[in-house]
């Protein structure tokens, strides 16, 4: 077999078969990663093959994940792949957002264009394919919304039973609706994300259910394709910075791994720097990087950007490695900064969910601090779709959005709807002003 599971802990590096049902190293408890045994893919030939596949009607080639399968740990069982044609997400130039961030130019890679509306689909297609390879019947995850919608869709498409665990009262209706519609058995638990993840890990082992949170190394492998596709779209000319929000830090781990592999295999000539942005009320990774010492979790994480409302991110050791390997930085932003940045991304005609807007808020701060140059080439990854939190949006624009500590968030770029009588003269006079 071409790939193996390897302990991420540099002092351990224990190796396991690619079809072991494991999430942590049994020797040291470290995180696991998939490692491709074939060390020297032919970069020039693959770049050409991947381009040609874009024109092809074969489902595997149409997927923006499986098109790049040579860098994924599946050499057998491609017939078990479940794809909803994930990936294929656009790079969008946004001059107004660039101006707001203090940059000459800014490009968004919008993962909200995925089948279930977030970047989770890139990872889930691989995670669910692995569940099939292992002969698993049931899959589970804890989620603040996007993971559950994605897992429900892919598991049901694959004929598996999805079970999702969500924090009661802290998930958007849109996401809950997707999970229900895709047929997931849905448990709303009275605990926060971190507490439920500990619970689900225990239950998965006890009941023989395959766990599909981002601790699962196959999710991380799939999410590498976000970067591979981005570089392909940039004709293999890497930007100076890649900016992303950080919650459980799976994406940071995946992006860093993808960049290291692309660099080592000769697909790109240099490494872009990662900039990871957390919400102030849920910023344990920011604290680790800026204050040093041991990793400590945030027991009661708070932010309206529920996707990154995570106080005990499982992938922090990988993420720390990737931030260092890319000479990256970690920033944190306030609720007001996220809300205003989000409205700016909306006005650019693009739109995203609150967690994704942390990117632009972070760019603005990193520019103000002189960490990022005005002329830098920056790609920010918008992780989820605008329609995830319509409640948040309506409240922001009407000046009724409150931060978790009940402070009011100013509608700096508010856009109030106007209620009018059915009176053409009145409406005409309104519109003439
Ligand atoms: N952005 C969005 C839209 C997300 O849904 C998430 C995570 C993140 C960013 C953070 O990514 O964990 O890789 O650092 N959402 C998870 C969920 C927690 O359950 O859907 P990360």
Short mmCIF file of C-alpha atoms and ligand atoms in Angstrom, two decimals:
data_model
loop_
_atom_site.label_atom_id
_atom_site.label_comp_id
_atom_site.label_asym_id
_atom_site.label_seq_id
_atom_site.Cartn_x
_atom_site.Cartn_y
_atom_site.Cartn_z
CA UNK A 1 0.00 0.00 0.00
CA UNK A 2 1.24 3.44 -0.91
CA UNK A 3 0.33 5.25 2.30
CA UNK A 4 0.57 4.74 6.05
CA UNK A 5 -0.66 6.39 9.22
CA UNK A 6 2.17 7.93 11.19
CA UNK A 7 2.25 9.51 14.64
CA UNK A 8 2.64 13.27 14.28
CA UNK A 9 4.78 13.47 17.44
CA UNK A 10 8.32 13.92 16.10
CA UNK A 11 9.80 11.92 18.99
CA UNK A 12 7.51 8.92 18.38
CA UNK A 13 6.68 8.53 14.67
CA UNK A 14 5.01 5.13 15.30
CA UNK A 15 3.58 3.75 12.06
CA UNK A 16 0.26 2.03 11.44
CA UNK A 17 -1.51 0.47 8.47
CA UNK A 18 -3.62 2.90 6.46
CA UNK A 19 -6.71 0.84 7.30
CA UNK A 20 -6.23 0.89 11.10
CA UNK A 21 -9.26 2.40 12.86
CA UNK A 22 -7.28 4.86 14.95
CA UNK A 23 -7.46 8.57 15.72
CA UNK A 24 -4.53 8.79 18.12
CA UNK A 25 -1.19 6.97 18.39
CA UNK A 26 -1.52 3.94 20.67
CA UNK A 27 2.11 4.37 21.78
CA UNK A 28 2.13 8.02 22.87
CA UNK A 29 -1.39 9.37 22.37
CA UNK A 30 -0.21 11.85 19.68
CA UNK A 31 -2.23 12.91 16.64
CA UNK A 32 -1.98 10.79 13.50
CA UNK A 33 -1.29 11.87 9.95
CA UNK A 34 -1.39 10.06 6.65
CA UNK A 35 1.93 9.82 4.87
CA UNK A 36 2.38 9.04 1.20
CA UNK A 37 5.05 6.42 0.70
CA UNK A 38 5.79 7.49 -2.85
CA UNK A 39 8.10 10.44 -2.25
CA UNK A 40 8.70 11.84 -5.70
CA UNK A 41 5.61 12.46 -7.79
CA UNK A 42 6.41 14.05 -11.14
CA UNK A 43 5.18 17.61 -10.53
CA UNK A 44 5.30 18.80 -14.16
CA UNK A 45 3.41 15.75 -15.45
CA UNK A 46 0.80 15.94 -12.71
CA UNK A 47 0.13 19.65 -13.25
CA UNK A 48 -0.72 18.79 -16.84
CA UNK A 49 -2.85 15.76 -15.93
CA UNK A 50 -4.79 17.76 -13.33
CA UNK A 51 -5.55 20.50 -15.87
CA UNK A 52 -6.79 17.95 -18.40
CA UNK A 53 -9.04 16.36 -15.82
CA UNK A 54 -10.95 19.64 -15.45
CA UNK A 55 -12.33 19.07 -18.95
CA UNK A 56 -13.37 15.51 -18.24
CA UNK A 57 -16.86 14.20 -17.38
CA UNK A 58 -15.71 11.38 -15.12
CA UNK A 59 -17.03 12.09 -11.57
CA UNK A 60 -13.62 11.58 -9.94
CA UNK A 61 -12.05 14.12 -12.29
CA UNK A 62 -14.89 16.60 -11.85
CA UNK A 63 -14.36 16.64 -8.10
CA UNK A 64 -12.03 19.41 -6.96
CA UNK A 65 -10.69 16.96 -4.39
CA UNK A 66 -10.29 13.67 -6.27
CA UNK A 67 -8.85 15.41 -9.32
CA UNK A 68 -5.72 15.69 -7.15
CA UNK A 69 -5.87 12.09 -5.95
CA UNK A 70 -2.15 11.43 -6.46
CA UNK A 71 -1.57 13.49 -3.29
CA UNK A 72 -4.26 11.66 -1.30
CA UNK A 73 -3.69 8.42 0.66
CA UNK A 74 -5.98 6.26 -1.49
CA UNK A 75 -4.39 4.07 -4.08
CA UNK A 76 -6.89 1.25 -3.72
CA UNK A 77 -10.66 1.48 -3.48
CA UNK A 78 -11.28 4.49 -5.70
CA UNK A 79 -14.52 2.73 -6.67
CA UNK A 80 -15.68 3.40 -3.09
CA UNK A 81 -15.32 7.16 -3.44
CA UNK A 82 -18.42 9.18 -2.65
CA UNK A 83 -18.35 12.56 -4.35
CA UNK A 84 -20.87 15.39 -4.65
CA UNK A 85 -18.44 17.26 -6.96
CA UNK A 86 -17.01 19.16 -4.00
CA UNK A 87 -14.25 21.75 -4.34
CA UNK A 88 -14.10 23.66 -7.63
CA UNK A 89 -14.52 26.81 -5.54
CA UNK A 90 -13.67 30.16 -7.13
CA UNK A 91 -10.94 32.69 -6.49
CA UNK A 92 -12.68 36.08 -6.35
CA UNK A 93 -10.94 39.45 -6.48
CA UNK A 94 -12.50 41.95 -4.09
CA UNK A 95 -11.17 45.50 -4.52
CA UNK A 96 -13.50 47.07 -1.92
CA UNK A 97 -12.59 44.49 0.68
CA UNK A 98 -8.92 44.99 -0.18
CA UNK A 99 -9.29 48.70 0.50
CA UNK A 100 -10.99 47.98 3.82
CA UNK A 101 -8.18 45.61 4.79
CA UNK A 102 -5.50 48.09 3.73
CA UNK A 103 -4.21 46.03 0.81
CA UNK A 104 -3.67 46.90 -2.83
CA UNK A 105 -5.33 43.65 -3.82
CA UNK A 106 -7.16 40.86 -2.08
CA UNK A 107 -8.44 37.54 -3.38
CA UNK A 108 -10.96 35.33 -1.62
CA UNK A 109 -11.13 31.60 -2.12
CA UNK A 110 -14.76 30.94 -1.33
CA UNK A 111 -15.32 27.51 0.16
CA UNK A 112 -18.94 28.44 0.75
CA UNK A 113 -19.55 27.44 -2.89
CA UNK A 114 -19.28 23.78 -1.85
CA UNK A 115 -22.28 21.38 -2.10
CA UNK A 116 -23.31 21.77 1.54
CA UNK A 117 -21.98 25.32 1.87
CA UNK A 118 -18.59 24.99 3.58
CA UNK A 119 -15.01 23.75 3.28
CA UNK A 120 -15.98 20.68 5.29
CA UNK A 121 -17.04 18.96 2.06
CA UNK A 122 -13.43 18.83 0.86
CA UNK A 123 -12.51 16.74 3.89
CA UNK A 124 -15.72 14.81 4.26
CA UNK A 125 -15.55 13.18 0.84
CA UNK A 126 -12.28 11.56 1.96
CA UNK A 127 -13.45 10.78 5.50
CA UNK A 128 -16.59 9.03 4.31
CA UNK A 129 -14.68 7.20 1.59
CA UNK A 130 -12.33 5.90 4.28
CA UNK A 131 -15.35 4.82 6.38
CA UNK A 132 -16.44 2.74 3.40
CA UNK A 133 -12.96 1.34 2.89
CA UNK A 134 -13.05 0.20 6.54
CA UNK A 135 -16.48 -1.35 6.15
CA UNK A 136 -18.01 0.99 8.76
CA UNK A 137 -21.79 1.31 8.82
CA UNK A 138 -22.25 4.26 11.13
CA UNK A 139 -20.37 7.56 11.27
CA UNK A 140 -20.54 10.32 13.87
CA UNK A 141 -19.34 13.83 14.56
CA UNK A 142 -19.86 16.73 16.93
CA UNK A 143 -20.42 19.99 15.18
CA UNK A 144 -21.27 23.64 15.48
CA UNK A 145 -23.08 23.25 12.16
CA UNK A 146 -21.01 22.87 9.02
CA UNK A 147 -19.41 19.53 9.81
CA UNK A 148 -22.77 17.99 10.64
CA UNK A 149 -24.42 19.17 7.43
CA UNK A 150 -21.48 17.92 5.41
CA UNK A 151 -21.20 14.57 7.16
CA UNK A 152 -24.93 13.98 6.91
CA UNK A 153 -24.89 14.60 3.16
CA UNK A 154 -21.85 12.47 2.35
CA UNK A 155 -22.81 9.61 4.68
CA UNK A 156 -26.32 9.44 3.26
CA UNK A 157 -25.00 9.64 -0.29
CA UNK A 158 -22.72 6.71 0.57
CA UNK A 159 -25.50 4.65 2.14
CA UNK A 160 -24.09 4.94 5.68
CA UNK A 161 -25.95 6.07 8.81
CA UNK A 162 -24.93 9.54 10.03
CA UNK A 163 -25.25 10.41 13.73
CA UNK A 164 -24.61 14.00 14.68
CA UNK A 165 -24.11 15.60 18.07
CA UNK A 166 -24.66 19.33 18.37
CA UNK A 167 -24.50 21.79 21.26
CA UNK A 168 -28.13 22.45 22.21
CA UNK A 169 -29.14 26.01 21.32
CA UNK A 170 -25.86 26.93 19.67
CA UNK A 171 -26.32 25.93 16.07
CA UNK A 172 -27.84 27.85 13.20
CA UNK A 173 -31.22 26.67 11.97
CA UNK A 174 -29.99 26.46 8.41
CA UNK A 175 -27.37 23.91 9.39
CA UNK A 176 -29.69 21.91 11.63
CA UNK A 177 -32.20 21.90 8.78
CA UNK A 178 -29.61 20.44 6.40
CA UNK A 179 -28.70 17.65 8.82
CA UNK A 180 -32.36 16.73 9.28
CA UNK A 181 -33.09 16.84 5.58
CA UNK A 182 -30.07 14.69 4.75
CA UNK A 183 -31.44 12.12 7.19
CA UNK A 184 -28.98 12.30 10.08
CA UNK A 185 -29.91 11.02 13.48
CA UNK A 186 -29.50 14.24 15.44
CA UNK A 187 -28.74 14.55 19.15
CA UNK A 188 -28.77 17.99 20.73
CA UNK A 189 -26.59 17.74 23.82
CA UNK A 190 -26.62 20.21 26.67
CA UNK A 191 -22.88 20.86 26.65
CA UNK A 192 -20.41 22.87 24.60
CA UNK A 193 -18.44 21.67 21.55
CA UNK A 194 -15.33 20.61 23.47
CA UNK A 195 -17.31 18.65 26.05
CA UNK A 196 -19.33 16.89 23.37
CA UNK A 197 -16.19 15.96 21.41
CA UNK A 198 -14.84 14.14 24.49
CA UNK A 199 -18.20 12.37 24.83
CA UNK A 200 -18.37 11.34 21.17
CA UNK A 201 -14.82 9.98 21.18
CA UNK A 202 -15.79 7.72 24.05
CA UNK A 203 -19.02 6.59 22.38
CA UNK A 204 -17.36 6.00 19.01
CA UNK A 205 -14.98 3.51 20.55
CA UNK A 206 -17.64 1.84 22.66
CA UNK A 207 -20.16 1.44 19.85
CA UNK A 208 -17.82 0.91 16.90
CA UNK A 209 -18.88 4.10 15.15
CA UNK A 210 -16.42 5.84 12.83
CA UNK A 211 -15.54 9.32 14.06
CA UNK A 212 -15.45 12.05 11.43
CA UNK A 213 -14.29 15.11 13.30
CA UNK A 214 -11.13 16.78 12.07
CA UNK A 215 -9.06 14.62 14.42
CA UNK A 216 -9.66 12.06 11.66
CA UNK A 217 -6.54 12.22 9.45
CA UNK A 218 -8.53 11.53 6.26
CA UNK A 219 -10.55 14.72 6.75
CA UNK A 220 -7.26 16.62 6.91
CA UNK A 221 -6.06 14.91 3.73
CA UNK A 222 -9.18 16.00 1.85
CA UNK A 223 -8.86 19.57 3.09
CA UNK A 224 -5.36 19.72 1.61
CA UNK A 225 -7.09 19.97 -1.76
CA UNK A 226 -8.25 23.52 -0.91
CA UNK A 227 -4.62 24.59 -1.15
CA UNK A 228 -3.74 22.34 -4.09
CA UNK A 229 -6.69 23.71 -6.07
CA UNK A 230 -5.78 27.27 -5.03
CA UNK A 231 -2.23 26.86 -6.35
CA UNK A 232 -3.53 25.27 -9.54
CA UNK A 233 -5.84 28.28 -10.02
CA UNK A 234 -2.88 30.61 -9.41
CA UNK A 235 -0.84 28.76 -12.05
CA UNK A 236 1.43 27.51 -9.24
CA UNK A 237 2.54 31.06 -8.29
CA UNK A 238 2.05 31.08 -4.50
CA UNK A 239 0.75 34.22 -2.79
CA UNK A 240 2.70 35.83 0.07
CA UNK A 241 -0.01 35.09 2.62
CA UNK A 242 -2.89 32.66 3.08
CA UNK A 243 -5.33 33.83 5.73
CA UNK A 244 -7.86 31.55 7.46
CA UNK A 245 -10.00 31.41 10.59
CA UNK A 246 -8.89 29.06 13.37
CA UNK A 247 -11.26 27.01 15.53
CA UNK A 248 -10.46 23.36 16.05
CA UNK A 249 -7.41 24.03 13.83
CA UNK A 250 -7.96 21.18 11.40
CA UNK A 251 -7.84 23.51 8.43
CA UNK A 252 -4.61 25.14 9.62
CA UNK A 253 -3.11 21.64 9.89
CA UNK A 254 -4.36 20.67 6.43
CA UNK A 255 -3.19 23.88 4.73
CA UNK A 256 0.27 23.63 6.26
CA UNK A 257 0.65 19.97 5.30
CA UNK A 258 -0.45 20.70 1.74
CA UNK A 259 2.01 23.56 1.40
CA UNK A 260 4.89 21.50 2.78
CA UNK A 261 4.11 18.63 0.42
CA UNK A 262 3.69 20.87 -2.62
CA UNK A 263 6.98 22.55 -1.81
CA UNK A 264 8.86 19.30 -1.12
CA UNK A 265 7.55 17.71 -4.35
CA UNK A 266 8.49 20.76 -6.43
CA UNK A 267 4.99 22.00 -7.33
CA UNK A 268 5.71 25.44 -5.82
CA UNK A 269 9.00 27.26 -5.46
CA UNK A 270 8.38 28.84 -2.05
CA UNK A 271 6.07 28.64 0.96
CA UNK A 272 3.38 31.27 1.54
CA UNK A 273 2.95 32.39 5.16
CA UNK A 274 -0.15 31.26 7.05
CA UNK A 275 -2.10 33.83 9.06
CA UNK A 276 -4.57 32.17 11.43
CA UNK A 277 -7.28 34.37 12.93
CA UNK A 278 -9.25 33.51 16.08
CA UNK A 279 -12.12 35.27 17.84
CA UNK A 280 -11.03 37.08 21.02
CA UNK A 281 -13.39 35.03 23.21
CA UNK A 282 -12.09 31.71 21.87
CA UNK A 283 -8.38 32.26 21.28
CA UNK A 284 -6.35 29.55 23.05
CA UNK A 285 -4.06 29.16 20.02
CA UNK A 286 -3.37 32.89 19.89
CA UNK A 287 -2.45 32.73 23.59
CA UNK A 288 -0.13 29.76 23.08
CA UNK A 289 1.73 31.44 20.22
CA UNK A 290 1.93 34.90 21.81
CA UNK A 291 2.43 34.04 25.45
CA UNK A 292 4.27 30.71 25.17
CA UNK A 293 4.28 28.09 27.92
CA UNK A 294 2.05 25.01 27.99
CA UNK A 295 -1.11 24.84 25.93
CA UNK A 296 -4.14 25.73 28.05
CA UNK A 297 -7.73 25.58 26.88
CA UNK A 298 -10.41 28.27 27.25
CA UNK A 299 -13.06 26.58 29.42
CA UNK A 300 -15.99 28.76 28.31
CA UNK A 301 -15.30 29.98 24.79
CA UNK A 302 -17.61 32.76 23.59
CA UNK A 303 -18.14 34.28 20.16
CA UNK A 304 -21.06 34.88 17.83
CA UNK A 305 -18.91 33.25 15.16
CA UNK A 306 -20.14 29.86 16.39
CA UNK A 307 -18.02 27.88 13.90
CA UNK A 308 -14.89 28.97 15.79
CA UNK A 309 -16.40 28.87 19.28
CA UNK A 310 -13.91 26.24 20.38
CA UNK A 311 -11.80 26.44 23.53
CA UNK A 312 -9.88 23.18 23.34
CA UNK A 313 -8.79 22.66 19.72
CA UNK A 314 -7.66 19.08 19.21
CA UNK A 315 -5.27 19.82 16.35
CA UNK A 316 -3.20 22.52 18.07
CA UNK A 317 0.09 20.53 17.97
CA UNK A 318 -0.19 20.12 14.20
CA UNK A 319 -1.31 23.72 13.73
CA UNK A 320 1.61 25.03 15.79
CA UNK A 321 4.02 23.04 13.64
CA UNK A 322 2.45 24.43 10.45
CA UNK A 323 2.43 28.04 11.61
CA UNK A 324 6.13 27.74 12.46
CA UNK A 325 7.00 25.85 9.25
CA UNK A 326 5.39 28.59 7.15
CA UNK A 327 6.80 31.47 9.23
CA UNK A 328 3.17 32.26 9.93
CA UNK A 329 1.33 34.37 12.47
CA UNK A 330 -1.75 34.11 14.68
CA UNK A 331 -4.08 37.08 15.23
CA UNK A 332 -7.27 37.56 17.23
CA UNK A 333 -10.19 39.88 16.51
CA UNK A 334 -13.18 41.29 18.39
CA UNK A 335 -16.87 40.66 17.76
CA UNK A 336 -17.23 44.20 16.37
CA UNK A 337 -14.29 43.68 14.00
CA UNK A 338 -15.74 40.39 12.74
CA UNK A 339 -19.19 41.91 12.21
CA UNK A 340 -17.88 44.94 10.29
CA UNK A 341 -15.53 42.86 8.16
CA UNK A 342 -18.40 40.53 7.35
CA UNK A 343 -20.56 43.43 6.14
CA UNK A 344 -17.67 44.59 3.94
CA UNK A 345 -17.34 41.13 2.37
CA UNK A 346 -21.07 41.27 1.76
CA UNK A 347 -20.82 44.67 0.07
CA UNK A 348 -18.18 43.27 -2.22
CA UNK A 349 -21.01 41.09 -3.55
CA UNK A 350 -19.42 38.01 -2.06
CA UNK A 351 -20.70 37.40 1.48
CA UNK A 352 -19.77 34.75 4.02
CA UNK A 353 -20.58 33.49 7.50
CA UNK A 354 -19.17 35.20 10.62
CA UNK A 355 -16.21 32.83 11.22
CA UNK A 356 -15.02 33.39 7.65
CA UNK A 357 -15.09 37.16 8.10
CA UNK A 358 -12.46 36.86 10.84
CA UNK A 359 -10.02 36.67 7.90
CA UNK A 360 -10.63 40.22 6.66
CA UNK A 361 -10.79 41.55 10.23
CA UNK A 362 -7.44 39.87 10.87
CA UNK A 363 -5.90 41.28 7.68
CA UNK A 364 -6.92 44.80 8.69
CA UNK A 365 -5.24 44.32 12.07
CA UNK A 366 -2.10 42.73 10.65
CA UNK A 367 -1.82 45.59 8.16
CA UNK A 368 -2.26 48.21 10.90
CA UNK A 369 0.48 46.49 12.92
CA UNK A 370 2.78 46.47 9.88
CA UNK A 371 3.02 42.65 9.83
CA UNK A 372 1.51 42.49 6.36
CA UNK A 373 2.71 44.78 3.55
CA UNK A 374 0.22 46.86 1.58
CA UNK A 375 1.50 45.34 -1.66
CA UNK A 376 1.44 41.76 -0.35
CA UNK A 377 -0.37 39.14 -2.42
CA UNK A 378 -3.00 37.74 -0.10
CA UNK A 379 -5.56 34.97 -0.48
CA UNK A 380 -8.13 34.74 2.33
CA UNK A 381 -10.17 31.57 2.60
CA UNK A 382 -13.86 32.17 3.21
CA UNK A 383 -14.80 28.94 4.89
CA UNK A 384 -18.60 29.09 4.82
CA UNK A 385 -21.64 30.43 3.03
CA UNK A 386 -23.46 33.69 3.85
CA UNK A 387 -26.75 31.88 4.40
CA UNK A 388 -25.51 30.06 7.50
CA UNK A 389 -26.44 32.83 9.97
CA UNK A 390 -29.25 34.98 8.52
CA UNK A 391 -30.33 35.96 12.03
CA UNK A 392 -26.94 37.48 12.76
CA UNK A 393 -27.06 39.42 9.50
CA UNK A 394 -30.52 40.86 10.05
CA UNK A 395 -29.65 41.90 13.59
CA UNK A 396 -26.39 43.54 12.51
CA UNK A 397 -28.04 45.61 9.80
CA UNK A 398 -30.88 46.68 12.08
CA UNK A 399 -28.62 47.54 15.01
CA UNK A 400 -29.87 44.82 17.35
CA UNK A 401 -26.92 42.43 17.32
CA UNK A 402 -25.49 41.78 20.77
CA UNK A 403 -22.09 40.33 21.61
CA UNK A 404 -21.94 37.35 24.01
CA UNK A 405 -21.34 39.74 26.95
CA UNK A 406 -24.55 41.60 25.94
CA UNK A 407 -22.73 44.64 24.58
CA UNK A 408 -24.36 46.08 21.45
CA UNK A 409 -22.50 45.67 18.19
CA UNK A 410 -22.60 48.90 16.20
CA UNK A 411 -24.08 48.59 12.69
CA UNK A 412 -21.12 50.49 11.21
CA UNK A 413 -22.11 49.40 7.72
CA UNK A 414 -25.77 48.75 8.54
CA UNK A 415 -28.37 48.50 5.80
CA UNK A 416 -31.84 48.86 7.30
CA UNK A 417 -34.85 47.72 5.30
CA UNK A 418 -37.58 50.34 5.10
CA UNK A 419 -41.26 49.59 5.68
CA UNK A 420 -43.47 51.65 3.34
CA UNK A 421 -47.15 52.15 2.61
CA UNK A 422 -48.38 50.95 -0.76
CA UNK A 423 -48.20 54.49 -2.16
CA UNK A 424 -46.36 55.13 -5.46
CA UNK A 425 -45.86 58.86 -4.79
CA UNK A 426 -44.40 58.24 -1.38
CA UNK A 427 -42.12 55.48 -2.67
CA UNK A 428 -41.04 57.58 -5.66
CA UNK A 429 -40.13 60.47 -3.38
CA UNK A 430 -38.18 58.11 -1.15
CA UNK A 431 -36.22 56.74 -4.10
CA UNK A 432 -35.51 60.18 -5.56
CA UNK A 433 -33.54 61.16 -2.48
N1 LIG B 1 -14.98 28.28 9.45
C1 LIG B 1 -16.10 27.58 9.39
C2 LIG B 1 -17.19 28.06 8.49
C3 LIG B 1 -16.27 26.41 10.16
O1 LIG B 1 -17.38 25.71 10.10
C4 LIG B 1 -15.22 26.01 11.01
C5 LIG B 1 -15.36 24.83 11.87
C6 LIG B 1 -14.05 26.78 11.03
C7 LIG B 1 -13.96 27.90 10.25
C8 LIG B 1 -12.89 26.41 11.87
O2 LIG B 1 -12.12 25.46 11.23
O3 LIG B 1 -11.85 23.87 13.10
O4 LIG B 1 -10.53 23.64 11.01
O5 LIG B 1 -10.07 25.50 12.60
N2 LIG B 1 -16.47 24.31 12.10
C9 LIG B 1 -16.64 23.09 12.90
C10 LIG B 1 -18.02 22.50 12.70
C11 LIG B 1 -16.26 23.20 14.30
O6 LIG B 1 -18.49 21.77 13.58
O7 LIG B 1 -18.60 22.70 11.65
P1 LIG B 1 -11.07 24.56 12.03
#
